[in-house]
Tab-separated table of C-alpha atoms and ligand atoms in Angstrom:
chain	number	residue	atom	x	y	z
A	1	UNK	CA	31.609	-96.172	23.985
A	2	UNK	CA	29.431	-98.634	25.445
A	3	UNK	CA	29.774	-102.483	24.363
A	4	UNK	CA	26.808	-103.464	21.780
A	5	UNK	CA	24.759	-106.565	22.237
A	6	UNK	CA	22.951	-108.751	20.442
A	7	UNK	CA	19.988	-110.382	22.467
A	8	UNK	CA	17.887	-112.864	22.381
A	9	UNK	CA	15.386	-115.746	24.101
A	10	UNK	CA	13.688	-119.235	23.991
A	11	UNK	CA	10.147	-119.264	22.750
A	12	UNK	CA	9.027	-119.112	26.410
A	13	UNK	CA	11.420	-116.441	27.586
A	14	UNK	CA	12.249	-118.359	30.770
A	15	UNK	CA	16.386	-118.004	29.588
A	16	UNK	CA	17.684	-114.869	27.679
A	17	UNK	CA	21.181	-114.388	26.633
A	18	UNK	CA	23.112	-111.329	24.771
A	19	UNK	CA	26.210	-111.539	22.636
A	20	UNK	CA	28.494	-108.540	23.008
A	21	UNK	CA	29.318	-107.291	19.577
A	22	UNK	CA	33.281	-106.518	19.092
A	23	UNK	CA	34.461	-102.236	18.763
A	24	UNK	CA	34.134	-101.749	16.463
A	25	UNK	CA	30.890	-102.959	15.722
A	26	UNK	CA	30.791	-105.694	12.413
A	27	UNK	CA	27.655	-107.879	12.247
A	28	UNK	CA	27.842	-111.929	12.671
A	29	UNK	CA	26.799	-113.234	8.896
A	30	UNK	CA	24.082	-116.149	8.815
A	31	UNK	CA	25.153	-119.932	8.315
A	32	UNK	CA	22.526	-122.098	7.110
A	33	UNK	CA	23.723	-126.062	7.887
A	34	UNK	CA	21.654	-128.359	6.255
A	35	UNK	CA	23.271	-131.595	8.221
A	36	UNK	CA	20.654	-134.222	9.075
A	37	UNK	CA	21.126	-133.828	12.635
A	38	UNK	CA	20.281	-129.794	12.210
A	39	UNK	CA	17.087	-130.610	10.044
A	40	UNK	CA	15.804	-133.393	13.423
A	41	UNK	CA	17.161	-130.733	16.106
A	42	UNK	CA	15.399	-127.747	15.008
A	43	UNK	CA	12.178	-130.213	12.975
A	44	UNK	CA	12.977	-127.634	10.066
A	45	UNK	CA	14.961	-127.796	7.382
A	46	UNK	CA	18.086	-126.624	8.157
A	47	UNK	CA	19.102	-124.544	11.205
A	48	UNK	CA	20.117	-121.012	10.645
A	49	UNK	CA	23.114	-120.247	12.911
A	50	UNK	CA	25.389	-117.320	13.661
A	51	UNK	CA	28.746	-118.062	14.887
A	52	UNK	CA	30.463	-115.992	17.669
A	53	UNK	CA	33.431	-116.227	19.877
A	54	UNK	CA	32.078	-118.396	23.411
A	55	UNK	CA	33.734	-115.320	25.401
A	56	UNK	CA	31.379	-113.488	23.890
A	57	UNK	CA	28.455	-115.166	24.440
A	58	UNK	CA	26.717	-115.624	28.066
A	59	UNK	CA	23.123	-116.649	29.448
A	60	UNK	CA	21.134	-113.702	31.242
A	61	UNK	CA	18.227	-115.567	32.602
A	62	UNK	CA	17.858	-119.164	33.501
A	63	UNK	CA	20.033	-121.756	32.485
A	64	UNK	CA	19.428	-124.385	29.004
A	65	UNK	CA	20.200	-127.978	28.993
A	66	UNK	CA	22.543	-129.835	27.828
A	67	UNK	CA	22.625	-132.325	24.792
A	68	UNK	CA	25.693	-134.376	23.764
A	69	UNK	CA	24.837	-135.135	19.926
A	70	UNK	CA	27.707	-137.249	17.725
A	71	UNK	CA	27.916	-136.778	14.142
A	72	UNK	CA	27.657	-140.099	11.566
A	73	UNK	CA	31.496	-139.701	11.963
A	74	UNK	CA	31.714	-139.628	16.236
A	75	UNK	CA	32.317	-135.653	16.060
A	76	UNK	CA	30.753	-134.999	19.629
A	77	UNK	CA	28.325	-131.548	19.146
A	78	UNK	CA	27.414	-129.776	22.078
A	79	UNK	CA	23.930	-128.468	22.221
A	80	UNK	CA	22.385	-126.369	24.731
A	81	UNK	CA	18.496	-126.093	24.389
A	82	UNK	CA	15.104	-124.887	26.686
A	83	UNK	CA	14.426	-127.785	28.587
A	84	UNK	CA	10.896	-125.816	28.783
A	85	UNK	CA	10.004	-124.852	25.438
A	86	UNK	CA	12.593	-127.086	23.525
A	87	UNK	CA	13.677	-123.762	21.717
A	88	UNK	CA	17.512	-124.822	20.320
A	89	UNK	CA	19.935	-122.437	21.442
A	90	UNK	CA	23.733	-122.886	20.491
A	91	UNK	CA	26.005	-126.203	19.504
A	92	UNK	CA	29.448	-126.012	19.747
A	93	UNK	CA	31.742	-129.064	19.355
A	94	UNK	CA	33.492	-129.342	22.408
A	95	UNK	CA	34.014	-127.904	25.332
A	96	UNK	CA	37.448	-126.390	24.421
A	97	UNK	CA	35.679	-125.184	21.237
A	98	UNK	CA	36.278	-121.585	21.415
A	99	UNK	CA	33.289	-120.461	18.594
A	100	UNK	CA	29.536	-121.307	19.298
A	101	UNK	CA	27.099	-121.487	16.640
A	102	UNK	CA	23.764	-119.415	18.363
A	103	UNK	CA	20.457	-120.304	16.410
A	104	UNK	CA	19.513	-116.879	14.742
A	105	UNK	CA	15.846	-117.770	15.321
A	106	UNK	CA	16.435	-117.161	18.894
A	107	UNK	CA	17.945	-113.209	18.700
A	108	UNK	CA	15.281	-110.468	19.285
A	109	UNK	CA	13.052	-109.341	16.457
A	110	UNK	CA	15.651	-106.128	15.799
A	111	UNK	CA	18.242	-107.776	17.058
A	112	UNK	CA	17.433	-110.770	13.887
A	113	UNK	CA	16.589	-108.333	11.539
A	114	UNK	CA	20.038	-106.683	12.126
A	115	UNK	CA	21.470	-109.913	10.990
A	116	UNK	CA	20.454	-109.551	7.572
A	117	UNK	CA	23.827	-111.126	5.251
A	118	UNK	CA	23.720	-114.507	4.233
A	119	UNK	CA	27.248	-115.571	4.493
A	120	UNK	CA	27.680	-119.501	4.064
A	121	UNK	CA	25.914	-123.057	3.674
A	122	UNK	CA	27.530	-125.812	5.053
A	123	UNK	CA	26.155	-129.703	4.351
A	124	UNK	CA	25.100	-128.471	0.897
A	125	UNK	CA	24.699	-131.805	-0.184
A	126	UNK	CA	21.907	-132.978	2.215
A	127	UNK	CA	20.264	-129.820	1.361
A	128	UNK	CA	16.750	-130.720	1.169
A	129	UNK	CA	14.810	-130.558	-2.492
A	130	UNK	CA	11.965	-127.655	-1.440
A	131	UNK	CA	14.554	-125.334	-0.097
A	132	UNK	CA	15.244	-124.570	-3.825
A	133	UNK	CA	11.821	-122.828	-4.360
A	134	UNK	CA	12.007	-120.480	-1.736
A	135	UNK	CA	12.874	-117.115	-3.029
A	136	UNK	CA	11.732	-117.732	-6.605
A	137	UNK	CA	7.900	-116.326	-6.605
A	138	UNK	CA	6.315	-119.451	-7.741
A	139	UNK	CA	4.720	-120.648	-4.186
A	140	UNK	CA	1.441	-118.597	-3.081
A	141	UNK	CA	2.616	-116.552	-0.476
A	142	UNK	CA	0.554	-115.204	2.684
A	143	UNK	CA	1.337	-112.855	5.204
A	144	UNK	CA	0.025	-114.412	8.080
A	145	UNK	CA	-1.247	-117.839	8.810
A	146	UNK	CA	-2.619	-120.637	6.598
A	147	UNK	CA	-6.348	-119.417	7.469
A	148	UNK	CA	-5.350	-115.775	6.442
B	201	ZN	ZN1	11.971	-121.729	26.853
B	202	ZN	ZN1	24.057	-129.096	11.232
């Protein structure tokens, strides 16, 4: 059988990568981390990650850049971003890290939609207030943009 992939882009598709799913096929679950560093690298509030094996993980098209964040507590994080678009791709922390952390923003429309299960927060604490709302029907909701 031939290997299944996961794809995906920056916002101005100048680098692509794919993720080759393991045989037999299980989907990555999503990890929302809400650490104050996630909320200032992707200006959200939290980044929405799935995390593969690096192996299993490789760059397409082009080639991102490099940023060497440290956590509050001097835990380098590795994070590899668009140096065109600024779209985040991955963080990792190290280079013997053998798991990378891909923003799930970045996979293909199907590809994201495939990647449907909630499986873990991490930095619950710094969670931010709002995030609570979302999901409980009380916000006017649009499908489309602010000017409808
Ligand atoms: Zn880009
Ligand atoms: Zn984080």
């Amino acid at each position: 059988m031939a290997p299944a992939y996961l794809t995906g882009a920056c916002l101005c598709k100048n680098i692509a990568y794919r993720i080759t799913l393991p045989t037999p096929v299980s989907l990555p679950k999503v990890i929302l981390c809400h650490c104050t560093n996630c909320k200032r690298y992707t200006g959200s509030g939290f980044s929405a990650n799935i995390v593969v094996p690096r192996s299993t993980f490789e760059y397409t098209k082009g080639s991102p850049k490099l940023y060497s964040d440290r956590s509050n507590k001097g835990v380098i994080v590795l994070r590899e971003f668009c140096p065109d678009c600024g779209s985040p791709f991955t963080s990792r922390s190290g280079d013997d890290e053998e798991e990378v952390a891909v923003k799930s923003g970045t996979l293909d429309d199907e590809d994201r939609v495939k990647c449907a299960e909630l499986g873990l927060e991490i930095y619950f604490h710094r969670k931010d207030q709002w995030v609570d709302g979302m999901g409980d029907g009380g916000v006017k909701r649009v499908d489309g943009s602010m000017e409808g």
